[in-house]
CSV table of C-alpha atoms in Angstrom, one decimal:
chain,number,residue,atom,x,y,z
A,51,MET,CA,128.7,-65.9,140.6
A,52,LYS,CA,130.5,-69.0,141.7
A,53,TYR,CA,128.3,-70.8,144.2
A,54,ASN,CA,129.5,-71.9,147.6
A,55,ASP,CA,132.7,-69.9,147.4
A,56,PRO,CA,133.4,-67.8,150.6
A,57,TYR,CA,135.7,-65.5,148.6
A,58,ASN,CA,133.3,-64.7,145.9
A,59,GLY,CA,130.0,-63.4,147.4
A,60,GLY,CA,129.5,-66.3,149.8
A,61,LEU,CA,126.2,-67.5,148.1
A,62,GLN,CA,125.3,-70.9,149.3
A,63,ILE,CA,123.2,-73.1,146.9
A,64,ASN,CA,122.9,-76.4,148.6
A,65,ARG,CA,121.1,-78.8,146.2
A,66,LYS,CA,122.0,-81.9,148.1
A,67,ILE,CA,120.4,-81.1,151.4
A,68,GLN,CA,118.5,-84.2,152.7
A,69,GLU,CA,115.5,-83.0,154.6
A,70,ALA,CA,115.0,-84.8,157.9
A,71,PRO,CA,112.5,-84.6,160.8
A,72,GLY,CA,113.4,-82.8,164.0
A,73,PRO,CA,113.9,-84.9,167.1
A,74,GLY,CA,110.8,-86.8,168.2
A,75,LEU,CA,109.0,-86.4,164.9
A,76,VAL,CA,107.7,-88.9,162.3
A,77,ALA,CA,107.3,-88.1,158.6
A,78,ILE,CA,103.7,-88.2,157.3
A,79,GLU,CA,103.3,-88.5,153.6
A,80,GLY,CA,100.6,-86.2,152.5
A,81,GLY,CA,97.7,-86.9,150.1
A,82,THR,CA,94.0,-86.5,149.7
A,83,PHE,CA,91.4,-87.9,152.1
A,84,VAL,CA,87.8,-87.2,153.1
A,85,MET,CA,87.9,-85.0,156.2
A,86,GLY,CA,84.9,-86.0,158.4
A,87,GLY,CA,84.5,-89.2,156.4
A,88,SER,CA,85.2,-91.5,159.3
A,89,LEU,CA,82.3,-90.1,161.3
A,90,ASN,CA,79.3,-92.3,160.6
A,91,GLU,CA,77.1,-91.0,163.5
A,92,ASP,CA,76.6,-87.6,165.1
A,93,LEU,CA,75.4,-88.1,168.6
A,94,GLY,CA,75.3,-84.4,169.5
A,95,TYR,CA,73.6,-83.4,166.3
A,96,THR,CA,76.2,-80.7,165.8
A,97,HIS,CA,76.9,-81.4,162.1
A,98,ASP,CA,80.2,-79.7,162.6
A,99,ASN,CA,82.4,-82.0,160.5
A,100,LEU,CA,80.5,-83.0,157.4
A,101,LYS,CA,82.4,-84.9,154.7
A,102,ARG,CA,84.7,-82.9,152.4
A,103,ARG,CA,87.6,-84.1,150.3
A,104,VAL,CA,90.8,-82.1,151.0
A,105,THR,CA,94.5,-82.4,150.3
A,106,ILE,CA,97.2,-82.4,153.1
A,107,ALA,CA,100.8,-81.6,152.3
A,108,SER,CA,103.4,-83.9,153.8
A,109,PHE,CA,104.5,-82.9,157.3
A,110,TYR,CA,106.1,-84.2,160.5
A,111,ILE,CA,104.3,-84.9,163.7
A,112,ASP,CA,105.4,-86.2,167.1
A,113,GLU,CA,105.5,-89.9,167.5
A,114,THR,CA,103.9,-89.5,171.0
A,115,GLU,CA,102.1,-87.0,173.1
A,116,VAL,CA,104.4,-84.5,174.9
A,117,SER,CA,105.2,-86.2,178.3
A,118,ASN,CA,105.7,-85.0,181.8
A,119,ALA,CA,109.5,-85.6,181.3
A,120,ASP,CA,109.4,-83.3,178.3
A,121,TRP,CA,107.6,-80.6,180.3
A,122,LEU,CA,110.0,-80.9,183.3
A,123,GLU,CA,112.9,-80.3,180.8
A,124,TYR,CA,111.2,-77.1,179.8
A,125,LEU,CA,110.6,-76.0,183.4
A,126,THR,CA,114.2,-76.8,184.3
A,127,TRP,CA,115.6,-74.7,181.4
A,128,ILE,CA,113.5,-71.7,182.5
A,129,SER,CA,114.6,-72.1,186.1
A,130,ASN,CA,118.3,-72.3,185.1
A,131,ASN,CA,118.3,-69.5,182.6
A,132,PHE,CA,115.9,-67.1,184.3
A,133,PRO,CA,116.3,-67.9,188.0
A,134,GLN,CA,114.9,-64.5,189.1
A,135,ASP,CA,111.9,-64.4,186.8
A,136,ALA,CA,109.2,-66.0,188.9
A,137,ARG,CA,106.5,-65.0,186.5
A,138,LEU,CA,108.0,-66.7,183.5
A,139,TYR,CA,108.3,-70.0,185.5
A,140,TYR,CA,104.8,-69.7,187.0
A,141,GLU,CA,103.1,-69.1,183.7
A,142,ALA,CA,104.8,-72.2,182.3
A,143,LEU,CA,103.6,-74.5,185.1
A,144,PRO,CA,100.7,-76.8,184.2
A,145,ASP,CA,97.6,-76.3,186.3
A,146,SER,CA,97.8,-79.4,188.5
A,147,LEU,CA,94.6,-78.4,190.2
A,148,VAL,CA,92.7,-79.7,187.2
A,149,TRP,CA,92.8,-83.1,189.0
A,150,ARG,CA,90.6,-81.8,191.8
A,151,ASN,CA,87.0,-82.9,191.9
A,152,PRO,CA,84.5,-82.2,194.7
A,153,LEU,CA,83.2,-85.7,194.7
A,154,SER,CA,86.3,-87.7,193.8
A,155,TYR,CA,89.5,-88.4,195.7
A,156,ASN,CA,92.1,-87.3,193.1
A,157,GLU,CA,94.2,-85.1,195.5
A,158,PRO,CA,97.4,-87.3,195.2
A,159,TYR,CA,97.6,-86.4,191.5
A,160,VAL,CA,97.7,-82.7,192.3
A,161,ASN,CA,101.2,-83.0,193.7
A,162,LEU,CA,102.5,-86.3,192.2
A,163,TYR,CA,101.3,-86.5,188.6
A,164,LEU,CA,103.7,-84.0,187.0
A,165,ARG,CA,106.8,-84.6,189.1
A,166,HIS,CA,106.8,-88.2,190.4
A,167,PRO,CA,109.2,-90.4,188.4
A,168,SER,CA,106.5,-93.0,188.1
A,169,PHE,CA,104.5,-90.6,185.9
A,170,GLN,CA,107.5,-89.3,183.8
A,171,ASP,CA,106.4,-91.0,180.6
A,172,TYR,CA,102.8,-90.1,181.0
A,173,PRO,CA,101.3,-87.2,178.9
A,174,VAL,CA,101.4,-83.8,180.4
A,175,VAL,CA,98.0,-82.4,181.2
A,176,GLY,CA,96.6,-79.2,182.6
A,177,VAL,CA,98.3,-77.2,179.9
A,178,THR,CA,96.4,-74.5,177.9
A,179,TRP,CA,96.5,-74.0,174.2
A,180,GLU,CA,98.6,-70.9,174.9
A,181,GLN,CA,101.1,-72.9,177.0
A,182,ALA,CA,101.4,-75.5,174.2
A,183,ASN,CA,102.3,-72.9,171.7
A,184,ALA,CA,104.9,-71.4,174.0
A,185,TYR,CA,106.4,-74.8,174.4
A,186,CYS,CA,106.6,-75.2,170.6
A,187,LEU,CA,108.6,-72.0,170.3
A,188,TRP,CA,110.9,-73.0,173.1
A,189,ARG,CA,111.5,-76.4,171.5
A,190,THR,CA,112.3,-74.9,168.2
A,191,ASP,CA,115.1,-72.8,169.7
A,192,ARG,CA,116.5,-75.6,171.9
A,193,VAL,CA,116.7,-78.0,168.9
A,194,ASN,CA,118.4,-75.4,166.7
A,195,GLU,CA,120.7,-74.5,169.5
A,196,HIS,CA,121.6,-78.1,170.0
A,197,ILE,CA,122.3,-78.6,166.2
A,198,LEU,CA,124.7,-75.6,166.3
A,199,ARG,CA,126.4,-76.9,169.4
A,200,GLN,CA,126.9,-80.4,168.0
A,201,ARG,CA,128.5,-78.9,164.9
A,202,GLY,CA,130.9,-76.8,167.0
A,203,ILE,CA,129.4,-73.6,165.6
A,204,LEU,CA,128.0,-72.3,168.8
A,205,ALA,CA,129.7,-72.1,172.2
A,206,ASP,CA,128.2,-72.3,175.6
A,207,TYR,CA,126.8,-69.0,176.9
A,208,LYS,CA,125.0,-67.4,179.7
A,209,SER,CA,121.4,-66.2,179.3
A,210,VAL,CA,119.9,-62.8,179.9
A,211,TYR,CA,117.1,-61.7,182.1
A,212,GLU,CA,115.9,-58.4,183.7
A,213,GLN,CA,114.6,-58.2,187.2
A,214,GLY,CA,114.0,-54.7,188.5
A,215,SER,CA,117.2,-52.8,187.9
A,216,GLU,CA,119.3,-55.9,187.4
A,217,THR,CA,120.3,-57.0,183.9
A,218,ARG,CA,122.6,-59.9,183.1
A,219,THR,CA,124.8,-60.1,180.1
A,220,GLY,CA,124.4,-62.6,177.3
A,221,GLN,CA,121.1,-63.8,175.9
A,222,ALA,CA,119.1,-66.9,175.4
A,223,PHE,CA,119.4,-68.5,172.0
A,224,ASN,CA,116.6,-67.6,169.6
A,225,THR,CA,116.5,-68.9,166.0
A,226,ASP,CA,115.1,-65.7,164.4
A,227,ILE,CA,117.5,-63.5,166.3
A,228,TYR,CA,120.5,-65.7,165.4
A,229,LEU,CA,119.5,-65.7,161.7
A,230,ASP,CA,119.2,-61.9,161.9
A,231,GLY,CA,122.9,-61.8,163.0
A,232,GLN,CA,122.1,-60.4,166.4
A,233,PHE,CA,122.8,-63.3,168.7
A,234,GLN,CA,125.6,-62.3,171.1
A,235,GLY,CA,126.1,-65.0,173.6
A,236,GLU,CA,128.7,-65.0,176.3
A,237,GLY,CA,131.2,-67.8,177.0
A,238,ILE,CA,131.0,-69.6,180.3
A,239,ASP,CA,134.2,-67.9,181.4
A,240,GLY,CA,132.6,-64.5,181.0
A,241,LYS,CA,134.4,-63.8,177.7
A,242,LYS,CA,132.7,-63.2,174.3
A,243,MET,CA,132.0,-66.3,172.3
A,244,PRO,CA,135.1,-67.5,170.4
A,245,LYS,CA,135.3,-67.3,166.7
A,246,ASP,CA,134.3,-71.0,166.3
A,247,ASN,CA,130.7,-69.8,166.5
A,248,ARG,CA,131.0,-69.0,162.9
A,249,ILE,CA,130.8,-71.2,159.8
A,250,GLY,CA,133.0,-71.1,156.7
A,251,ALA,CA,135.9,-72.7,154.8
A,252,GLU,CA,138.5,-70.3,155.9
A,253,LYS,CA,139.2,-68.5,159.2
A,254,ASP,CA,138.8,-65.1,157.6
A,255,ALA,CA,135.6,-66.1,155.9
A,256,LYS,CA,133.7,-67.3,158.9
A,257,ARG,CA,130.0,-66.2,159.2
A,258,ILE,CA,126.9,-67.2,161.0
A,259,VAL,CA,124.7,-70.1,159.8
A,260,ARG,CA,122.0,-68.9,157.4
A,261,MET,CA,118.7,-70.6,156.4
A,262,GLU,CA,120.2,-71.2,153.0
A,263,ASP,CA,122.7,-73.6,154.6
A,264,GLY,CA,120.0,-76.1,155.3
A,265,ILE,CA,121.3,-76.7,158.9
A,266,LEU,CA,118.6,-75.3,161.1
A,267,LYS,CA,115.2,-76.8,161.5
A,268,GLN,CA,111.8,-75.3,160.7
A,269,PRO,CA,109.6,-74.2,163.7
A,270,TYR,CA,107.8,-76.7,165.8
A,271,ARG,CA,104.1,-75.9,166.1
A,272,LEU,CA,100.7,-77.4,166.8
A,273,PRO,CA,99.3,-79.5,164.0
A,274,THR,CA,96.2,-78.1,162.2
A,275,GLU,CA,93.0,-80.0,162.7
A,276,ALA,CA,93.1,-81.4,159.2
A,277,GLU,CA,96.7,-82.6,159.6
A,278,TRP,CA,95.8,-84.2,163.0
A,279,GLU,CA,92.8,-86.0,161.6
A,280,TYR,CA,94.7,-87.2,158.5
A,281,ALA,CA,97.6,-88.5,160.6
A,282,ALA,CA,95.3,-90.2,163.2
A,283,LEU,CA,93.4,-92.2,160.6
A,284,GLY,CA,96.6,-93.6,159.1
A,285,LEU,CA,94.9,-94.7,155.9
A,286,ILE,CA,98.3,-95.3,154.3
A,287,GLY,CA,98.0,-98.8,155.7
A,288,ASN,CA,94.9,-99.4,153.6
A,289,THR,CA,96.1,-98.0,150.3
A,290,TYR,CA,96.9,-100.0,147.3
A,291,ASP,CA,97.8,-98.7,143.8
A,292,GLY,CA,96.3,-95.2,144.5
A,293,ASN,CA,93.1,-96.5,146.1
A,294,ILE,CA,92.0,-96.6,149.7
A,295,GLU,CA,90.7,-100.2,149.9
A,296,THR,CA,89.0,-99.9,153.3
A,297,ALA,CA,87.8,-96.9,155.2
A,298,ARG,CA,88.3,-96.6,159.0
A,299,THR,CA,86.2,-95.5,162.0
A,300,TYR,CA,89.2,-95.4,164.3
A,301,PRO,CA,93.0,-95.3,163.8
A,302,TRP,CA,92.9,-99.0,163.3
A,303,ASN,CA,90.8,-101.3,161.0
A,304,GLY,CA,87.4,-102.7,162.0
A,305,LEU,CA,84.4,-101.2,163.6
A,306,GLY,CA,85.2,-102.2,167.2
A,307,VAL,CA,87.6,-101.0,169.9
A,308,ARG,CA,88.9,-104.5,170.9
A,309,ASP,CA,91.9,-106.4,169.6
A,310,ALA,CA,91.0,-109.3,167.4
A,311,SER,CA,94.5,-110.8,167.2
A,312,ARG,CA,95.2,-114.2,168.8
A,313,GLY,CA,96.6,-113.9,172.3
A,314,ASN,CA,95.3,-110.3,172.8
A,315,GLN,CA,91.7,-111.0,171.7
A,316,GLY,CA,89.3,-108.8,173.5
A,317,ARG,CA,91.9,-106.3,174.8
A,318,MET,CA,91.1,-102.7,174.3
A,319,LEU,CA,93.1,-100.9,171.6
A,320,ALA,CA,93.1,-97.6,173.4
A,321,ASN,CA,92.7,-96.0,176.8
A,322,PHE,CA,89.2,-94.7,177.3
A,323,LYS,CA,86.2,-95.0,179.6
A,324,ILE,CA,84.6,-98.3,178.6
A,325,THR,CA,81.2,-97.8,180.3
A,326,SER,CA,79.8,-95.7,183.1
A,327,GLY,CA,81.9,-96.4,186.1
A,328,ASN,CA,84.4,-98.6,184.2
A,329,ASN,CA,87.7,-96.9,183.4
A,330,MET,CA,90.0,-99.9,183.2
A,331,GLY,CA,88.4,-103.3,183.6
A,332,VAL,CA,88.3,-106.0,186.3
A,333,ALA,CA,91.2,-106.6,188.7
A,334,GLY,CA,93.3,-109.6,187.5
A,335,ASP,CA,92.3,-109.2,183.8
A,336,LEU,CA,92.3,-105.4,183.1
A,337,ASN,CA,90.9,-104.5,179.7
A,338,ASP,CA,93.0,-101.3,179.0
A,339,GLY,CA,95.0,-101.0,182.2
A,340,GLY,CA,94.5,-97.2,182.4
A,341,ASP,CA,92.6,-95.8,185.4
A,342,ILE,CA,93.8,-92.3,184.3
A,343,THR,CA,96.4,-91.8,181.6
A,344,VAL,CA,99.0,-94.4,180.6
A,345,PRO,CA,102.5,-93.9,179.2
A,346,VAL,CA,102.8,-92.2,175.9
A,347,LYS,CA,104.1,-95.4,174.1
A,348,SER,CA,101.2,-97.6,175.3
A,349,TYR,CA,99.2,-99.7,172.8
A,350,LEU,CA,100.1,-100.4,169.2
A,351,PRO,CA,100.9,-97.4,167.0
A,352,ASN,CA,98.8,-96.7,163.9
A,353,ASP,CA,100.1,-97.2,160.3
A,354,PHE,CA,102.1,-93.9,160.4
A,355,GLY,CA,103.8,-95.2,163.6
A,356,LEU,CA,102.0,-92.7,165.9
A,357,TYR,CA,101.0,-93.7,169.4
A,358,ASN,CA,97.7,-92.9,171.2
A,359,MET,CA,96.0,-91.0,168.4
A,360,ALA,CA,92.8,-92.3,170.0
A,361,GLY,CA,92.3,-92.2,173.8
A,362,ASN,CA,94.8,-91.4,176.6
A,363,VAL,CA,94.4,-87.6,176.3
A,364,ASN,CA,92.7,-85.3,174.0
A,365,GLU,CA,95.1,-83.2,172.0
A,366,TRP,CA,95.1,-79.5,171.2
A,367,VAL,CA,95.2,-78.5,167.5
A,368,ALA,CA,95.9,-75.1,166.0
A,369,ASP,CA,92.4,-74.3,164.7
A,370,VAL,CA,89.8,-71.9,166.0
A,371,TYR,CA,86.5,-73.8,166.4
A,372,ARG,CA,83.7,-72.9,164.1
A,373,GLU,CA,80.8,-75.3,163.6
A,374,LEU,CA,80.7,-74.7,159.8
A,375,SER,CA,84.4,-74.5,159.0
A,376,TYR,CA,84.0,-77.4,156.6
A,377,GLU,CA,81.9,-75.0,154.4
A,378,ASP,CA,84.6,-72.3,154.3
A,379,PHE,CA,88.1,-73.7,154.3
A,380,GLU,CA,90.3,-74.3,151.3
A,381,ASP,CA,90.7,-77.8,149.7
A,382,PHE,CA,94.5,-77.6,150.2
A,383,ASN,CA,95.9,-77.6,153.8
A,384,PRO,CA,92.6,-76.4,155.3
A,385,PHE,CA,92.9,-74.3,158.4
A,386,ARG,CA,91.0,-71.6,160.3
A,387,GLY,CA,92.8,-69.5,162.9
A,388,HIS,CA,95.3,-67.1,161.2
A,389,VAL,CA,96.4,-64.0,163.0
A,390,PHE,CA,99.0,-62.6,160.6
A,391,THR,CA,101.9,-60.9,162.3
A,392,ASN,CA,105.3,-59.5,161.3
A,393,LYS,CA,108.6,-59.2,163.3
A,394,LEU,CA,109.1,-55.7,164.5
A,395,HIS,CA,112.3,-54.0,163.3
A,396,GLU,CA,114.0,-51.4,165.5
A,397,ARG,CA,113.1,-48.0,164.5
A,398,GLY,CA,115.2,-46.8,161.6
A,399,LYS,CA,117.3,-50.0,161.5
A,400,LEU,CA,117.2,-53.3,159.7
A,401,SER,CA,117.7,-55.3,162.9
A,402,LEU,CA,114.8,-57.0,164.7
A,403,ALA,CA,113.5,-55.6,167.9
A,404,LYS,CA,113.8,-58.0,170.9
A,405,ASP,CA,111.9,-58.5,174.1
A,406,LYS,CA,113.8,-58.9,177.5
A,407,TYR,CA,114.1,-62.7,176.8
A,408,GLY,CA,115.9,-62.1,173.5
A,409,ARG,CA,112.9,-63.1,171.3
A,410,PRO,CA,111.6,-61.1,168.3
A,411,ILE,CA,108.6,-58.9,169.0
A,412,GLN,CA,105.6,-59.7,166.9
A,413,VAL,CA,103.3,-56.9,165.7
A,414,PRO,CA,100.1,-57.0,163.5
A,415,ALA,CA,100.7,-57.3,159.8
A,416,LYS,CA,100.2,-54.0,158.0
A,417,ALA,CA,99.3,-55.2,154.5
A,418,PRO,CA,98.2,-58.4,152.6
A,419,ARG,CA,101.2,-58.0,150.3
A,420,LYS,CA,104.8,-56.7,150.2
A,421,GLN,CA,104.7,-53.0,150.8
A,422,SER,CA,106.5,-50.6,148.6
A,423,TRP,CA,109.6,-48.9,150.0
A,424,GLU,CA,107.7,-45.7,150.5
A,425,GLU,CA,104.9,-47.5,152.4
A,426,LEU,CA,107.4,-49.3,154.5
A,427,GLN,CA,109.2,-46.0,155.5
A,428,ALA,CA,105.9,-44.3,156.2
A,429,SER,CA,105.0,-47.1,158.6
A,430,THR,CA,108.3,-47.1,160.5
A,431,VAL,CA,107.7,-43.6,161.9
A,432,ALA,CA,104.1,-44.4,163.0
A,433,ASP,CA,102.7,-46.4,165.8
A,434,PRO,CA,104.0,-49.9,165.2
A,435,ASN,CA,100.6,-51.3,166.3
A,436,ALA,CA,98.6,-49.2,164.0
A,437,THR,CA,97.2,-50.9,160.9
A,438,THR,CA,94.3,-50.6,158.6
A,439,TYR,CA,94.7,-54.1,157.3
A,440,ASP,CA,92.5,-56.8,159.0
A,441,TYR,CA,95.3,-59.0,160.1
A,442,ASP,CA,93.1,-61.2,162.4
A,443,VAL,CA,91.2,-63.6,160.1
A,444,ARG,CA,90.1,-66.2,162.7
A,445,GLY,CA,86.5,-65.2,161.8
A,446,PHE,CA,87.1,-64.9,158.0
A,447,LYS,CA,83.8,-65.6,156.1
A,448,ASP,CA,82.1,-66.0,159.5
A,449,GLU,CA,79.2,-64.0,160.8
A,450,ALA,CA,79.9,-64.8,164.5
A,451,GLN,CA,79.5,-61.8,166.8
A,452,GLY,CA,81.8,-61.5,169.7
A,453,GLU,CA,79.4,-59.7,171.9
A,454,LEU,CA,77.1,-62.7,172.0
A,455,TYR,CA,79.7,-64.9,173.6
A,456,GLY,CA,78.4,-66.2,177.0
A,457,LYS,CA,74.8,-65.2,176.0
A,458,ALA,CA,73.8,-66.9,172.9
A,459,THR,CA,77.0,-68.8,172.1
A,460,LEU,CA,80.0,-70.3,173.7
A,461,VAL,CA,82.1,-69.9,170.6
A,462,ASN,CA,84.5,-67.0,170.0
A,463,ASP,CA,87.9,-66.4,168.5
A,464,LYS,CA,89.6,-67.9,171.5
A,465,SER,CA,87.7,-71.2,171.2
A,466,ARG,CA,90.2,-73.8,170.0
A,467,VAL,CA,89.7,-77.4,168.7
A,468,TYR,CA,90.8,-80.5,170.5
A,469,LYS,CA,90.5,-84.0,169.2
A,470,GLY,CA,91.2,-87.7,169.9
A,471,GLY,CA,89.3,-88.7,173.1
A,472,SER,CA,90.8,-89.3,176.5
A,473,TRP,CA,91.0,-91.7,179.4
A,474,ASN,CA,87.7,-90.3,180.7
A,475,ASP,CA,85.8,-90.3,177.4
A,476,ARG,CA,83.5,-92.9,175.8
A,477,ALA,CA,84.6,-94.7,172.6
A,478,TYR,CA,82.6,-92.3,170.4
A,479,TRP,CA,85.2,-89.6,170.8
A,480,LEU,CA,88.0,-91.9,169.7
A,481,ASN,CA,86.9,-91.3,166.1
A,482,PRO,CA,89.4,-88.9,164.6
A,483,ALA,CA,86.6,-86.9,162.9
A,484,THR,CA,84.9,-85.9,166.1
A,485,ARG,CA,85.8,-82.4,167.4
A,486,ARG,CA,85.2,-80.4,170.5
A,487,PHE,CA,86.4,-77.0,171.7
A,488,MET,CA,87.7,-75.2,174.8
A,489,GLN,CA,88.9,-71.7,175.4
A,490,GLN,CA,92.6,-71.3,174.6
A,491,ASP,CA,93.4,-70.2,178.2
A,492,GLU,CA,91.6,-73.1,179.8
A,493,SER,CA,92.9,-76.6,180.6
A,494,ASN,CA,91.8,-79.9,182.2
A,495,ALA,CA,93.0,-83.3,183.2
A,496,MET,CA,92.0,-84.9,179.9
A,497,THR,CA,93.8,-82.7,177.4
A,498,GLY,CA,97.5,-82.7,176.3
A,499,PHE,CA,99.1,-82.2,172.9
A,500,ARG,CA,101.8,-83.1,170.4
A,501,CYS,CA,103.9,-81.0,168.1
A,502,ALA,CA,104.2,-80.9,164.4
A,503,MET,CA,106.6,-79.4,161.8
A,504,THR,CA,106.2,-78.3,158.2
A,505,MET,CA,108.0,-80.5,155.6
A,506,VAL,CA,110.0,-78.5,153.1
A,507,GLY,CA,111.2,-79.3,149.6
A,508,ASN,CA,110.1,-82.4,147.8
A,509,ASN,CA,107.1,-83.7,149.7
A,510,THR,CA,106.8,-87.1,147.8
A,511,PHE,CA,108.5,-90.1,149.4
A,512,VAL,CA,109.0,-92.1,146.2
A,513,ASN,CA,110.9,-90.9,143.2
A,514,ARG,CA,108.8,-91.4,140.1
C-alpha cells in the first residue's frame, strides 16, 4: 500500500511529526531520581515517603499554576455554550467561601479574589480534585478545537444543551467524539458545517483528522505524584556527565529558603509563612511580599523553568494517598489511583455513546485484556455497568478497609495527594518530598493545581 495517498487506502504514516508541548506546557526530560530523597526530616513521624529510586518518563507540565484568568475563561465558555444549564456552571464555580474564617477578616476575598482584575494572574483556589480533573478534560478539547480551527479544518458552530424539553442543535467539540467521526457541528448561520472541516489533498478525498495525522494533542491531566516531585526538584541543573553532583532539599540549591545572590541577599525564594504571625515580612522591606497568594510567575523558576513549585499554593496531583505507597508502586512511572474505564459504545453499533454535553460516556472496564469477539458481543447485550473484573485498583496491594473511614482512619479511596506548600504553610512543606492528603471533593484557600501531558514518541532530548 502506498502511504499518504488519498486515492489508495488513505493510510497516513507520518514519520516526520515533530512532537511539541500543548499551550502553556514545558517539556520535562525524564530520568531516574530518588523519590523521597530530598526529605531529611520527618516532623510528623508519618514515614510515608521513604527513599526509593524510580524512573520517570519524559512529560510536559504547566509552567505555572492555573490562574484565576484561566478559570474565568473556563466559566465564560460554559456560560456561553450552555446558558440554560445552571447546574453545570454552578458545579464549575470554585468555592470562594474557603476564605472565610471565624477569627480572621478575609471576607473581601470571598467576592474579589476570583473576579477582580488585580487577582487575575493569581492561582485559582477553592477547587476540588474533581473540578481540577474536569478542567483538564475541558482544556484538552479547547486546545484541539483551536488547532483545527487554525488549520481551517473546523468551522464555527453552535453548541448543544438540553434543558427540560428544549434541545438545541449542534454540539460542543469533544476530541474523542471527533476522532470517532461523530462530531456534527452547525455553522453560525444555522447551516451544516461546510466541507472545509475535512482534511485531504483533493476535494473528493476529504476526511476528518485522525490521530495518525499527528495534529491533535494528547489529553491534559493532573501530574502524578512522582512526576510532580521530579519536576519540582529540577535536578537537571545539578547534573554533569550522568551524575547528580549535588542533592537538593528545595527546588533550588542550598539548605536555606533565602536568596544568597548579591542584591537580593536575604530575600525569600518562595511565598510561605515565615514564622507564626509573619506571612510577608516587615513593611518597607517585605521578605516575600505575599500576604496571601502572589502572581503565578513570581520568584525565579527552577531549573526546568517552572514557577512556584514550592510555596504560593499547594497543588493537587493524581494519586490516591496511601502511607505506604512507596513499598508497592512500580519502579517505572510510579502511580497509585487507577480506575480503569472504557468508552461506552451505542448498543449494536461501533459509534460511541454520548452524554447530553457531547462527551463520551465512560463505563467500568470489563476485562484486563482485549476481549474476544464473542466476549465482546456477549457484553453488549448485558448491563453496561455489570462487570466481574475489578476495575477499581486504587487500593491494589492495600489492606485498607473502607468501613473504618472516619473511625480508625481518615484515608480512603477518595483521599488525594497534594504537594508543594502554600502561602500559609511553614518552610518544611516546601520540600517536594513532603506529602499530605485531602478528600477529592474538598477544597481550601491554600490549594490549586497545574496540568500535565504525556510526551509521546522519542522521549530523549539529545540524539545519541
